[in-house]
Short mmCIF file of C-alpha atoms in Angstrom, two decimals:
data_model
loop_
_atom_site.label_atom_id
_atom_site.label_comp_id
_atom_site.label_asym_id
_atom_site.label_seq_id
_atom_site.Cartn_x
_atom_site.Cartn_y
_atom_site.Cartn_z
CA UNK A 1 11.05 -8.52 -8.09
CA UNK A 2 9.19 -6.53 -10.65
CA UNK A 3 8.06 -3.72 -8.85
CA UNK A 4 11.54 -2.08 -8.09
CA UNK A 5 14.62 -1.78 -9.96
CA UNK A 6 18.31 -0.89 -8.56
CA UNK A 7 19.65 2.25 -10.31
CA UNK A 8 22.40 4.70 -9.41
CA UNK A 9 20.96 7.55 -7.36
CA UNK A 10 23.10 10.71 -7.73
CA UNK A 11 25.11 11.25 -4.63
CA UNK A 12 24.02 7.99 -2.92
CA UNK A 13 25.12 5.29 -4.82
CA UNK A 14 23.11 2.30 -5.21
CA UNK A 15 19.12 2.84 -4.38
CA UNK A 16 15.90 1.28 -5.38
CA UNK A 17 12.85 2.82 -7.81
CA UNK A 18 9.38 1.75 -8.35
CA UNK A 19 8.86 0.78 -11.71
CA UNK A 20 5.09 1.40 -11.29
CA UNK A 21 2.83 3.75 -9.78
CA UNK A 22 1.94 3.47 -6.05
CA UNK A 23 -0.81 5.10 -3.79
CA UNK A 24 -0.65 5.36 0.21
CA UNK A 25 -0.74 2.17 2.11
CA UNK A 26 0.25 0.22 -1.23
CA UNK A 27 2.80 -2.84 -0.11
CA UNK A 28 6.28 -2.57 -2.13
CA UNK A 29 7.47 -5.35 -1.88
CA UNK A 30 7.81 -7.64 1.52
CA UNK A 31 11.02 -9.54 2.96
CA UNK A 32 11.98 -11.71 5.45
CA UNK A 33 15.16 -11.52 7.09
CA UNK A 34 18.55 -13.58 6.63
CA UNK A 35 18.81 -14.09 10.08
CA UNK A 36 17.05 -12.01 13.23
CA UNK A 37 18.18 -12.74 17.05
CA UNK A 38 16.82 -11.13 20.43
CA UNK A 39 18.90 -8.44 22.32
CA UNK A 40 20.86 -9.66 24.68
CA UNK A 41 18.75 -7.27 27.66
CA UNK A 42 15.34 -9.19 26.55
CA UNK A 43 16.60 -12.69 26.02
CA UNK A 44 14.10 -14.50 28.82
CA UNK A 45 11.06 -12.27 27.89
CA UNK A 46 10.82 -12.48 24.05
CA UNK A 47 9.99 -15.65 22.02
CA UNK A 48 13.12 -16.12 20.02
CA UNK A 49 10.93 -17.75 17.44
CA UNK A 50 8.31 -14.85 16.51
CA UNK A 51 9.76 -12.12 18.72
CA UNK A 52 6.35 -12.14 20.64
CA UNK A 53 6.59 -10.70 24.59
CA UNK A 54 5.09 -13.56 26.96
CA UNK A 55 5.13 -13.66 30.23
CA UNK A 56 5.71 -17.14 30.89
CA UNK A 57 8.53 -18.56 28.00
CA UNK A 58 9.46 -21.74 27.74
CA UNK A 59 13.56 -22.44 28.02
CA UNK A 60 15.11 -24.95 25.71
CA UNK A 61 16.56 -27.63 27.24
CA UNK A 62 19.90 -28.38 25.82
CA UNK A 63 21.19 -24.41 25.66
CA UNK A 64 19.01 -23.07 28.19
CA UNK A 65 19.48 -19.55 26.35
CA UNK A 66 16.98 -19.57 23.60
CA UNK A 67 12.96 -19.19 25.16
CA UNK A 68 10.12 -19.52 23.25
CA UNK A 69 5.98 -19.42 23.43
CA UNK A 70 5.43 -23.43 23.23
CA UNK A 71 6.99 -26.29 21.53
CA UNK A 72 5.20 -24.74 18.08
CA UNK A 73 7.45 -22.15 18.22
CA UNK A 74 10.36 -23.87 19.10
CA UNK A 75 9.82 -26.03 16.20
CA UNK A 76 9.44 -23.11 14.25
CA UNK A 77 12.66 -21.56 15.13
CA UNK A 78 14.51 -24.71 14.86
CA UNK A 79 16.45 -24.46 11.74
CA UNK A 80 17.89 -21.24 12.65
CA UNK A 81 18.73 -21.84 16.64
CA UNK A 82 20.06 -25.91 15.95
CA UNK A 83 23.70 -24.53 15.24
CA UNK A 84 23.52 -21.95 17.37
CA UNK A 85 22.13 -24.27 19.75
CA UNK A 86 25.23 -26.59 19.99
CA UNK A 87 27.87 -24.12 19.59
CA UNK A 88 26.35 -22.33 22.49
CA UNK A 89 26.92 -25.75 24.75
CA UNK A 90 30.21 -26.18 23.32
CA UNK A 91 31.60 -22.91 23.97
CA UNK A 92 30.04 -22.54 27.94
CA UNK A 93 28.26 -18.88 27.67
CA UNK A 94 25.82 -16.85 25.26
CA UNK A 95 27.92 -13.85 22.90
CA UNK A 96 26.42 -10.72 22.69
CA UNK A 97 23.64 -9.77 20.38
CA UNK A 98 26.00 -8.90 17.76
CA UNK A 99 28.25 -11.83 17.33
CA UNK A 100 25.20 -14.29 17.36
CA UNK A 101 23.46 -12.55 15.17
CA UNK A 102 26.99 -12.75 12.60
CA UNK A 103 27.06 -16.55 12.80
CA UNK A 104 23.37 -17.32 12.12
CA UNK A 105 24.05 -15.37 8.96
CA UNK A 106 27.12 -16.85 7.93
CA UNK A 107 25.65 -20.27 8.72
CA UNK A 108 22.17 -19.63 6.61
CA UNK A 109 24.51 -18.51 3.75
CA UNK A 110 27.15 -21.63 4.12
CA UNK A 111 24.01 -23.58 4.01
CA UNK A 112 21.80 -21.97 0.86
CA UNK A 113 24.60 -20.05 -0.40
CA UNK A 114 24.99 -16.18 -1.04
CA UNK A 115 21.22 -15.92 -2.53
CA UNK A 116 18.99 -17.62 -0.13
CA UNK A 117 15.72 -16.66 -1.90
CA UNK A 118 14.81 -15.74 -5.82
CA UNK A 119 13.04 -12.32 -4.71
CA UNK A 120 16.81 -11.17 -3.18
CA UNK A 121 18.36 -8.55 -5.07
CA UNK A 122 21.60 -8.15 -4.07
CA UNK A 123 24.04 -10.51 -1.91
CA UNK A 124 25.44 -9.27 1.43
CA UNK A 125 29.07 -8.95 -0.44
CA UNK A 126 27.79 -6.74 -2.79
CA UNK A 127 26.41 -4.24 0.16
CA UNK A 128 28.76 -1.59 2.08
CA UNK A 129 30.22 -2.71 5.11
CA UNK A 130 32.06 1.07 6.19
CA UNK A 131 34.61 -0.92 8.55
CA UNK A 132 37.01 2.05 6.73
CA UNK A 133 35.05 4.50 8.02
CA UNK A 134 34.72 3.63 11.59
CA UNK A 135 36.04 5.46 14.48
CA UNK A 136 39.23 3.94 16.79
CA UNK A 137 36.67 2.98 19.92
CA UNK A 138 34.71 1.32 17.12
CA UNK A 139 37.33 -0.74 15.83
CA UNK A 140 38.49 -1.94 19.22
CA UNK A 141 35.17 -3.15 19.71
CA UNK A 142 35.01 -4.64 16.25
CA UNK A 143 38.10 -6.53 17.13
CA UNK A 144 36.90 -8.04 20.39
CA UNK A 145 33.79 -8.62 18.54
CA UNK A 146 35.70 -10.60 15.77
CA UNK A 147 37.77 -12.41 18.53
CA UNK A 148 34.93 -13.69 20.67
CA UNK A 149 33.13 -14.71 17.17
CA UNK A 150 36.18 -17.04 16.34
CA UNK A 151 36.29 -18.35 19.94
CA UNK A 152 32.58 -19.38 19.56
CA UNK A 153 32.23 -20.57 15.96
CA UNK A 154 32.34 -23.68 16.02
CA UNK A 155 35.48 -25.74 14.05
CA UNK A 156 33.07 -28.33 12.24
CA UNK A 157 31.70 -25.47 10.43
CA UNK A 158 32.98 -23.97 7.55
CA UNK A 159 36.05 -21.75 8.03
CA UNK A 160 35.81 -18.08 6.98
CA UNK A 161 38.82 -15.34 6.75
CA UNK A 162 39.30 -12.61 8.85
CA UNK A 163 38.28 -10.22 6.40
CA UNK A 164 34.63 -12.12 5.49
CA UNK A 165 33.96 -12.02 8.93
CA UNK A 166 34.35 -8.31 10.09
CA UNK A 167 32.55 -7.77 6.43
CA UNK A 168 29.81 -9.13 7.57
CA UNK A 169 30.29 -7.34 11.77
CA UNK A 170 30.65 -3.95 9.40
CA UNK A 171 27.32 -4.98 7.21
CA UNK A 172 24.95 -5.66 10.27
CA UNK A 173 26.40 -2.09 12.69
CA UNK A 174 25.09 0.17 9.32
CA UNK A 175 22.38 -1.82 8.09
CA UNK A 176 20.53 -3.81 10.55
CA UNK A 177 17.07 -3.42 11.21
CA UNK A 178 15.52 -3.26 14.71
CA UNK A 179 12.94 -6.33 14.92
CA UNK A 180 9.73 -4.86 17.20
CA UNK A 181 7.66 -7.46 19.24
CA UNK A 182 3.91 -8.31 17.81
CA UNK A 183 2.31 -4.51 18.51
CA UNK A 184 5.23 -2.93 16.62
CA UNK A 185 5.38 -0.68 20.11
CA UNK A 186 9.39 -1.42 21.40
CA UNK A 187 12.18 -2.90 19.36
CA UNK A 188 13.34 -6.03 21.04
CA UNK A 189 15.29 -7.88 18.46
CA UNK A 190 17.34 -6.61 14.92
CA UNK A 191 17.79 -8.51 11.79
CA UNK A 192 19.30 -8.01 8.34
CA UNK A 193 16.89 -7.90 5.72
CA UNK A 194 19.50 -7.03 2.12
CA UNK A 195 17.04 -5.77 0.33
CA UNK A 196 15.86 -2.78 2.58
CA UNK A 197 19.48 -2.35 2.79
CA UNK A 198 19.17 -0.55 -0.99
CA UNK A 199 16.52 1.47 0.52
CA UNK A 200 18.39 5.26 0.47
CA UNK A 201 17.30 7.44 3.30
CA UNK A 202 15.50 11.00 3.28
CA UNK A 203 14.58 12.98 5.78
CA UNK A 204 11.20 13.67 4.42
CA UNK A 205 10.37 10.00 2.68
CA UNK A 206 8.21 8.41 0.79
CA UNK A 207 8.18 4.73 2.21
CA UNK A 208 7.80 3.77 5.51
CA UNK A 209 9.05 0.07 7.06
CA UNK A 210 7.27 -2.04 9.30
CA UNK A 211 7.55 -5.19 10.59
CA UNK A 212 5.11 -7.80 10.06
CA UNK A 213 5.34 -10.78 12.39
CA UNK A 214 3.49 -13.01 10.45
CA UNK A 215 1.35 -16.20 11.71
CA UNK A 216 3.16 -18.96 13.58
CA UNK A 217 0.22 -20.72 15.42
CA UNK A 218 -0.60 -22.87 13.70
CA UNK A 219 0.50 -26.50 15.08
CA UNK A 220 1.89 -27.13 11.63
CA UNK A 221 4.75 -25.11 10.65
CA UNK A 222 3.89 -25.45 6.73
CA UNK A 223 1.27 -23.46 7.90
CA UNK A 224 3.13 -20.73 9.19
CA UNK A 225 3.93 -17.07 6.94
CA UNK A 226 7.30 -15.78 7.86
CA UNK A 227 8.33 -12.65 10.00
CA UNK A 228 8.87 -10.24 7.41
CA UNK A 229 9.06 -6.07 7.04
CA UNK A 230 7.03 -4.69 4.61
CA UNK A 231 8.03 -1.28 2.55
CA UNK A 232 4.96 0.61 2.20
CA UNK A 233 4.16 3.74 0.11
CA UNK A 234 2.94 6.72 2.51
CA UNK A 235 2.22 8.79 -0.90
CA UNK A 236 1.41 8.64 -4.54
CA UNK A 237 4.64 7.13 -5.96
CA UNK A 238 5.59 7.95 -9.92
CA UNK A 239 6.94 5.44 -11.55
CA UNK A 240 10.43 5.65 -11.99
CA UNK A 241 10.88 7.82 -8.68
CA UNK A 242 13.39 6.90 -6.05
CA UNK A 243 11.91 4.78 -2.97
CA UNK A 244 13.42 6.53 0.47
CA UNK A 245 12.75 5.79 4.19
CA UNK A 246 13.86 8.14 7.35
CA UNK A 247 16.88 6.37 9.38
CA UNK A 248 16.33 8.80 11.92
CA UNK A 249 13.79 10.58 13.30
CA UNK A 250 12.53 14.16 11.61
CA UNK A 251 11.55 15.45 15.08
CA UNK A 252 15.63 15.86 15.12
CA UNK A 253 17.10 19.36 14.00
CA UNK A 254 18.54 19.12 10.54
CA UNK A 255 22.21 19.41 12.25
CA UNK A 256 21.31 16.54 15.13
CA UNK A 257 19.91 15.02 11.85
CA UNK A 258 22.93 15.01 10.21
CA UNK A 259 25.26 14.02 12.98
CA UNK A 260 23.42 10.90 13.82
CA UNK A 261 23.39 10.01 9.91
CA UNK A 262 27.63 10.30 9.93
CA UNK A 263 28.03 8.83 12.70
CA UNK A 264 25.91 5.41 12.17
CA UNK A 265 25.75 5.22 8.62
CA UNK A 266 28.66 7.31 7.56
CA UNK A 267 26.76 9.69 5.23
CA UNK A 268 26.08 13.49 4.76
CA UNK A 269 22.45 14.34 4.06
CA UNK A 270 21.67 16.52 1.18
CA UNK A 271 18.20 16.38 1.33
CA UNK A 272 16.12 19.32 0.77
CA UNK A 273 15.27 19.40 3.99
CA UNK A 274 18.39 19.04 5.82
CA UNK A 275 19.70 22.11 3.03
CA UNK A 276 16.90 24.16 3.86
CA UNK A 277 16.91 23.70 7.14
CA UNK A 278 13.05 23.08 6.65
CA UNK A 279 10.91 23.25 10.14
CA UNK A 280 13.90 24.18 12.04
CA UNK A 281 12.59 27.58 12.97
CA UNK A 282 9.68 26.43 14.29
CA UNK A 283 11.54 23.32 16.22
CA UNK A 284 13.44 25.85 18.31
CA UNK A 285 11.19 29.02 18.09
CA UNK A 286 9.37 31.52 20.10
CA UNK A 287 5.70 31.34 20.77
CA UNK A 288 3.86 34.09 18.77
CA UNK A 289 0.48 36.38 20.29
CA UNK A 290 -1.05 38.97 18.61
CA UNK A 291 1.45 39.57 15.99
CA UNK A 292 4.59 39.60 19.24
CA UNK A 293 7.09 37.41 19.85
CA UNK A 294 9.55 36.99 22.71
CA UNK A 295 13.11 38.31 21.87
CA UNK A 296 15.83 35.98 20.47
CA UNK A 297 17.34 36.29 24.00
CA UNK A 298 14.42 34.71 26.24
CA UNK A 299 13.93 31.98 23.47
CA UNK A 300 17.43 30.96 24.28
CA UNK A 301 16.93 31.33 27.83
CA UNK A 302 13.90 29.43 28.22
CA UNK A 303 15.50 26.69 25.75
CA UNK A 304 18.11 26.49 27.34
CA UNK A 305 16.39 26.02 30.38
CA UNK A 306 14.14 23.05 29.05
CA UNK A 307 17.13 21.29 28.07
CA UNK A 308 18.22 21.28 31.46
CA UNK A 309 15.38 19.85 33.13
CA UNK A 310 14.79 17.51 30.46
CA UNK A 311 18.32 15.77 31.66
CA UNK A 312 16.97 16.51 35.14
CA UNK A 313 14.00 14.79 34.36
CA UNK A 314 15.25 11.44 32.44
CA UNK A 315 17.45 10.57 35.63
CA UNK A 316 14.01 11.15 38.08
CA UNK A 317 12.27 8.84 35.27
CA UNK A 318 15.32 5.92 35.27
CA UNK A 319 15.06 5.96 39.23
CA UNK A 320 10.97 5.51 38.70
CA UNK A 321 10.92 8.60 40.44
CA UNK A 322 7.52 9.96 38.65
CA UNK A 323 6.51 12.07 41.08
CA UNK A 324 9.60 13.72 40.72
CA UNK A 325 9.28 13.55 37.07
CA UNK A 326 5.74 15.64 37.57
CA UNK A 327 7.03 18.21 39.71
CA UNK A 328 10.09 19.21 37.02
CA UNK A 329 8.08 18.79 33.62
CA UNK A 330 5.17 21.11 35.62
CA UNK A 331 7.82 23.47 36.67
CA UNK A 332 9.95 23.87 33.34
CA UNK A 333 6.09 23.79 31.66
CA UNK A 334 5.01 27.06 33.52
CA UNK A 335 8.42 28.91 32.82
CA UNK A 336 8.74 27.89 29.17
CA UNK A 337 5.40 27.67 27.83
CA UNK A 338 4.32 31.40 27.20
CA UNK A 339 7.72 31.96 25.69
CA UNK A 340 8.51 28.46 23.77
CA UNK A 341 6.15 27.47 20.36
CA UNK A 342 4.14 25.08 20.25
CA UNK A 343 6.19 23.10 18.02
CA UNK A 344 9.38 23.29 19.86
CA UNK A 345 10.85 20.38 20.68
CA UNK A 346 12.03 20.57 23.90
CA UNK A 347 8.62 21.20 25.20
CA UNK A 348 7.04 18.59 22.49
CA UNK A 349 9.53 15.92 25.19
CA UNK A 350 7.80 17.81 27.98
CA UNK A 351 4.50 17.44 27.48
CA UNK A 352 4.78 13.63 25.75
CA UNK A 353 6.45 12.49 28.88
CA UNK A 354 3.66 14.71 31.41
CA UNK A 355 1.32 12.82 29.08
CA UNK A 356 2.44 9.22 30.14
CA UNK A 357 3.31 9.86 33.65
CA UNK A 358 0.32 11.20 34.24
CA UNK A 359 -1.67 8.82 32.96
CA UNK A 360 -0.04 6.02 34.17
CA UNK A 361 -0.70 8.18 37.97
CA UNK A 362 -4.36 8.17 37.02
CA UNK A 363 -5.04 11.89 36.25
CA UNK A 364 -6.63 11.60 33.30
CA UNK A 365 -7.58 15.24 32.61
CA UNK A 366 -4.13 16.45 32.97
CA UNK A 367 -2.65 13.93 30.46
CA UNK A 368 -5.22 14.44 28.33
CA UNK A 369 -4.85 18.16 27.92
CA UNK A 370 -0.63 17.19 27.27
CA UNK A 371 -1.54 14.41 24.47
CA UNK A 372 -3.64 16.82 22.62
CA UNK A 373 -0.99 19.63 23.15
CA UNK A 374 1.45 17.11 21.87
CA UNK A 375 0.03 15.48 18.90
CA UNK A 376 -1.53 19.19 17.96
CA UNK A 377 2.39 20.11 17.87
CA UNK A 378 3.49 16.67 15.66
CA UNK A 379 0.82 17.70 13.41
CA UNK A 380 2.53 21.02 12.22
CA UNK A 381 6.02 19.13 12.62
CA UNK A 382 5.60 15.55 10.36
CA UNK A 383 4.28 14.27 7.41
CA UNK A 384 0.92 13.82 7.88
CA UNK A 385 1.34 9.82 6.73
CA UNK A 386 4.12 9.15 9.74
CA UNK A 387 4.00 6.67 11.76
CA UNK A 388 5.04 8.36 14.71
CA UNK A 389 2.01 10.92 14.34
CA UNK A 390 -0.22 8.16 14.20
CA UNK A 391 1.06 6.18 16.70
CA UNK A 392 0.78 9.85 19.13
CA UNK A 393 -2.95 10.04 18.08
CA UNK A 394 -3.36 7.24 19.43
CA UNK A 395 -2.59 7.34 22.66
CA UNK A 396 -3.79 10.74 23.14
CA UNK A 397 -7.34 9.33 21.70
CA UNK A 398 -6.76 6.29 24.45
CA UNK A 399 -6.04 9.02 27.31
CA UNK A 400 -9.08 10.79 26.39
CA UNK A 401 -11.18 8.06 26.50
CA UNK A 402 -9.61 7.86 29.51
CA UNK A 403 -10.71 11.12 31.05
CA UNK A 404 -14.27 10.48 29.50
CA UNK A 405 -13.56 13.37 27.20
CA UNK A 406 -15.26 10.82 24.30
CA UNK A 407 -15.92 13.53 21.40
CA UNK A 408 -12.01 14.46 21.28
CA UNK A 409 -11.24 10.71 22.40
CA UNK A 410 -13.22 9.01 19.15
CA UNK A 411 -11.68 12.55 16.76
CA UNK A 412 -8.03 11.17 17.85
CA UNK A 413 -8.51 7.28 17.49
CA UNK A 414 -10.23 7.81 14.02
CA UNK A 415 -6.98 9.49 12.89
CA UNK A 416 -4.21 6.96 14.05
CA UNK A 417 -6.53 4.27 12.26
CA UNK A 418 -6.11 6.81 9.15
CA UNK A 419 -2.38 6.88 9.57
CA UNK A 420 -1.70 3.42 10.61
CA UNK A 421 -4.25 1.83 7.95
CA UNK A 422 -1.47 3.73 5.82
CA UNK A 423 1.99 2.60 7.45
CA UNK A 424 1.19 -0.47 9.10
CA UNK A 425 -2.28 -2.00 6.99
CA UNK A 426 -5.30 -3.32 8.11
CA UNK A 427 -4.23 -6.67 9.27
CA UNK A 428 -1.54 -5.39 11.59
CA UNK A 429 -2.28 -6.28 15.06
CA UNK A 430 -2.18 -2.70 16.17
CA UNK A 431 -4.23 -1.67 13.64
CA UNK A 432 -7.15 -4.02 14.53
CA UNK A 433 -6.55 -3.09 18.01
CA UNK A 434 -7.29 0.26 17.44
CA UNK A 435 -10.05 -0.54 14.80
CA UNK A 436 -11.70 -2.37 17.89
CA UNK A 437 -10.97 1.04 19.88
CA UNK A 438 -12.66 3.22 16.89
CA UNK A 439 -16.39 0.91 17.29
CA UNK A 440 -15.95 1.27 20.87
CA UNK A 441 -15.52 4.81 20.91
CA UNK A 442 -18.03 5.31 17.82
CA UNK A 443 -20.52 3.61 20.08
CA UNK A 444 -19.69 5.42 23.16
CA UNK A 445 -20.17 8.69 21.14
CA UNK A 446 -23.56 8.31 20.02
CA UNK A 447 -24.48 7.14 23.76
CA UNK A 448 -23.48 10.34 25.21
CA UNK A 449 -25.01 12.42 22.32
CA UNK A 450 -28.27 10.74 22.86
CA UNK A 451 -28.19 11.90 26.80
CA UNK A 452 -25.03 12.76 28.31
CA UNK A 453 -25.79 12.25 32.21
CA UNK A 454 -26.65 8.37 31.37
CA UNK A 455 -23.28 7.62 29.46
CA UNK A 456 -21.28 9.26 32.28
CA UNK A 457 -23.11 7.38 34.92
CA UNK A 458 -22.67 4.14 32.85
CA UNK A 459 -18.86 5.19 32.39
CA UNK A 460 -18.57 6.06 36.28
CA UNK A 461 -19.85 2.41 36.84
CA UNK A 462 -18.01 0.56 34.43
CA UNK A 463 -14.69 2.12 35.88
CA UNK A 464 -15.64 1.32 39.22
CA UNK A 465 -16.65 -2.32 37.95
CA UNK A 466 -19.89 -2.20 39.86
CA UNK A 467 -23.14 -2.47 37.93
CA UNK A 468 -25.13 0.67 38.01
CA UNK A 469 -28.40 1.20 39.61
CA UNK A 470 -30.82 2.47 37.49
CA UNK A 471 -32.74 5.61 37.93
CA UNK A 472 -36.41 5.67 39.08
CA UNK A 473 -38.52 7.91 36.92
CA UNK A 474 -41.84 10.09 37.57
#
């Protein structure tokens, strides 16, 4: 692969660096994975071939685990599920997530061996496995893992030791990467890709990893491109400068930040901004007016208080409750609002989630005013390249549109196709989505400039899927 290298990054180990310049939305490099498998939760609703959500799958007929779109895909995802496929039959149930995931990999590499392409730069032996690391509860579960994998491998395959195995159990819990269905909008699967796996993190990175499904439709699979994640630069890149991603999320205070690094990939975080602290002020901070701010006291109080009624309001959510859910975001909104900024991130969970609800209720204006609230927030918090900004944008531009608030609507949209022409390219099928949504709402906008009363009566009509009678004039 010539545009990285592996180098020793001080304090990290092993990491990758670009051994050329890159610019914002430049590809890396792309990889496909080892071996990727469905969760366990979304077995019967995902195509186990391309990960695609369909609503009607087709089972196969010897295991009757594995779904998929149509016998294209099922041919498709043939070479990987025929093993599988047997040793489910043989062994009378489907293992978890985990442990099927394990033998496709071990299978792939008793097949092609510990390299299974020329691009790979390291094998999985060669990558950190942490097993030493692990809590107790971990290793009990490791252990029931290991002896449900031995109980279900089959004995006309190879033979591995005890030790290869949980190598491999230790490789995929710190390493493997959550597979997203085909609008890259809810993980449904996770894979092990070995290169990424070099990929060091940092809290305020310079890559960002997405998933790219590839094409599997047409009838001839030597037609098909693979599933693959692409690293892609969000920045100017120097030469010779370390690659990084985020493993978690930056919204998270640099402590949270830290404590989710130890505990699932057995790290401490010396970035710059988890030494620094950087942002965290403003995360948990008081709203300032005229030069005043609210004591340290009621910013802890009304904290505090949010946190509360955020647990409050996840339970009313999991019950579907989302009137309920209204009630306590308006509530803790009204309390905490004049005393909590705007970039605190209690109330950033309170006004996403008033955002959704209410648009999924139908009040428009109300969610709109919460998704601009929200993304204004993100904007101060993120880099301005993330993902999850543009990704935000977007639906607030979609729930203005909504609430025929088109100016602000068409100003959001244009900016997630910024970002996610950036983190996801053009030919992702989000971003064509929303390049479809940007001409729509480009359209809309010079309709309603040119006379306002006609595009809202047009609007009106089109929502109420009636045609609209047309005006008489004078």
């Amino acid at each position: 692969m010539e545009t990285v290298a592996i180098f020793d990054s001080p304090g990290k180990g092993r990491g990758l660096k670009a051994t050329k310049e890159f610019w914002a939305g430049d590809v890396i490099f792309s990889e496909a994975s080892i071996a990727a498998v469905v969760f366990d939760s979304l077995a019967e609703r995902i195509c186990h071939s391309c990960f695609r959500r369909q609503e009607k799958l087709q089972r196969c007929g010897q295991c009757k685990f594995a779904h998929y779109c149509d016998r294209t895909c099922q041919r498709a995802g043939w070479a990987e599920h025929k093993l599988e496929c047997s040793a489910i039959k043989a062994y009378g149930k489907v293992p978890n997530e985990n442990i099927r995931l394990v033998a496709r990999i071990m299978w792939r590499l008793d097949k092609e061996g510990s390299t299974v392409s020329d691009m790979q730069l390291t094998t999985l032996d060669e990558l950190e496995d942490h097993i030493a690391d692990m809590p107790e509860d971990d290793l009990k579960e490791l252990k029931v893992d290991i002896h449900n994998f031995l109980d279900y491998w089959p004995h006309n395959s190879k033979q591995h030791t005890i030790d290869d195995i949980s190598h491999i159990f230790g490789v995929i819990n710190c390493n493997g990467f959550s597979v997203s269905d085909q609008r890259g909008l809810q993980a449904v699967g996770v894979g092990l890709f070995p290169n990424l796996c070099l990929v060091n993190h940092d809290c305020w990175p310079n890559c960002t990893v997405i998933l790219n499904h590839g094409n599997q439709s047409a009838v001839n699979t030597m037609f098909h491109s693979q599933r693959r994640i692409e690293l892609r630069a969000l920045g100017k890149i120097a030469e010779g400068e370390e690659l990084t991603v985020a493993y978690v999320d930056f919204l998270n205070l640099s402590e949270e930040r830290q404590r989710l690094l130890k505990t699932q990939y057995f790290f401490d975080c010396t970035c710059e901004h988890c030494k620094n602290r950087i942002k965290d002020d403003i995360k948990i901070g008081g709203r300032e007016e005229d030069g005043v701010k609210p004591s340290e006291e009621q910013v802890k109080e009304a904290t505090d208080y949010c946190f509360q009624m955020l647990e409050k309001m996840e339970k009313a959510r999991l019950n579907g409750d989302y009137h309920e859910v209204v009630k306590i975001c308006r509530e803790c909104i009204e309390k905490t609002e004049p005393v909590l900024a705007d970039t605190h991130i209690y109330l950033l969970r309170m006004w996403s989630t008033m955002s959704e609800v209410q648009a999924y209720l139908q009040y428009f204006d109300d969610a709109a005013d919460y998704a601009r609230k929200m993304v204004e927030g993100y904007m101060k918090l993120y880099h301005p390249n993330n993902a999850a900004l543009g990704m935000a944008a977007m639906r607030a531009g979609v729930t203005h549109w909504q609430a025929g608030q088109i100016e602000v609507g068409h100003g959001m949209i244009c900016k997630a196709y910024a970002i996610l022409m950036i983190t996801h390219g053009p030919i992702h099928p989000i971003t064509k989505d929303l390049d479809a949504m940007r001409i729509q709402t480009e359209m809309e906008l010079r309709m309603f400039k040119q006379n306002e009363y006609v595009y809202h009566s047009m609007r009106e009509a089109a929502l109420k899927n009636k045609p609209m009678t047309m005006i008489q004039t004078l």
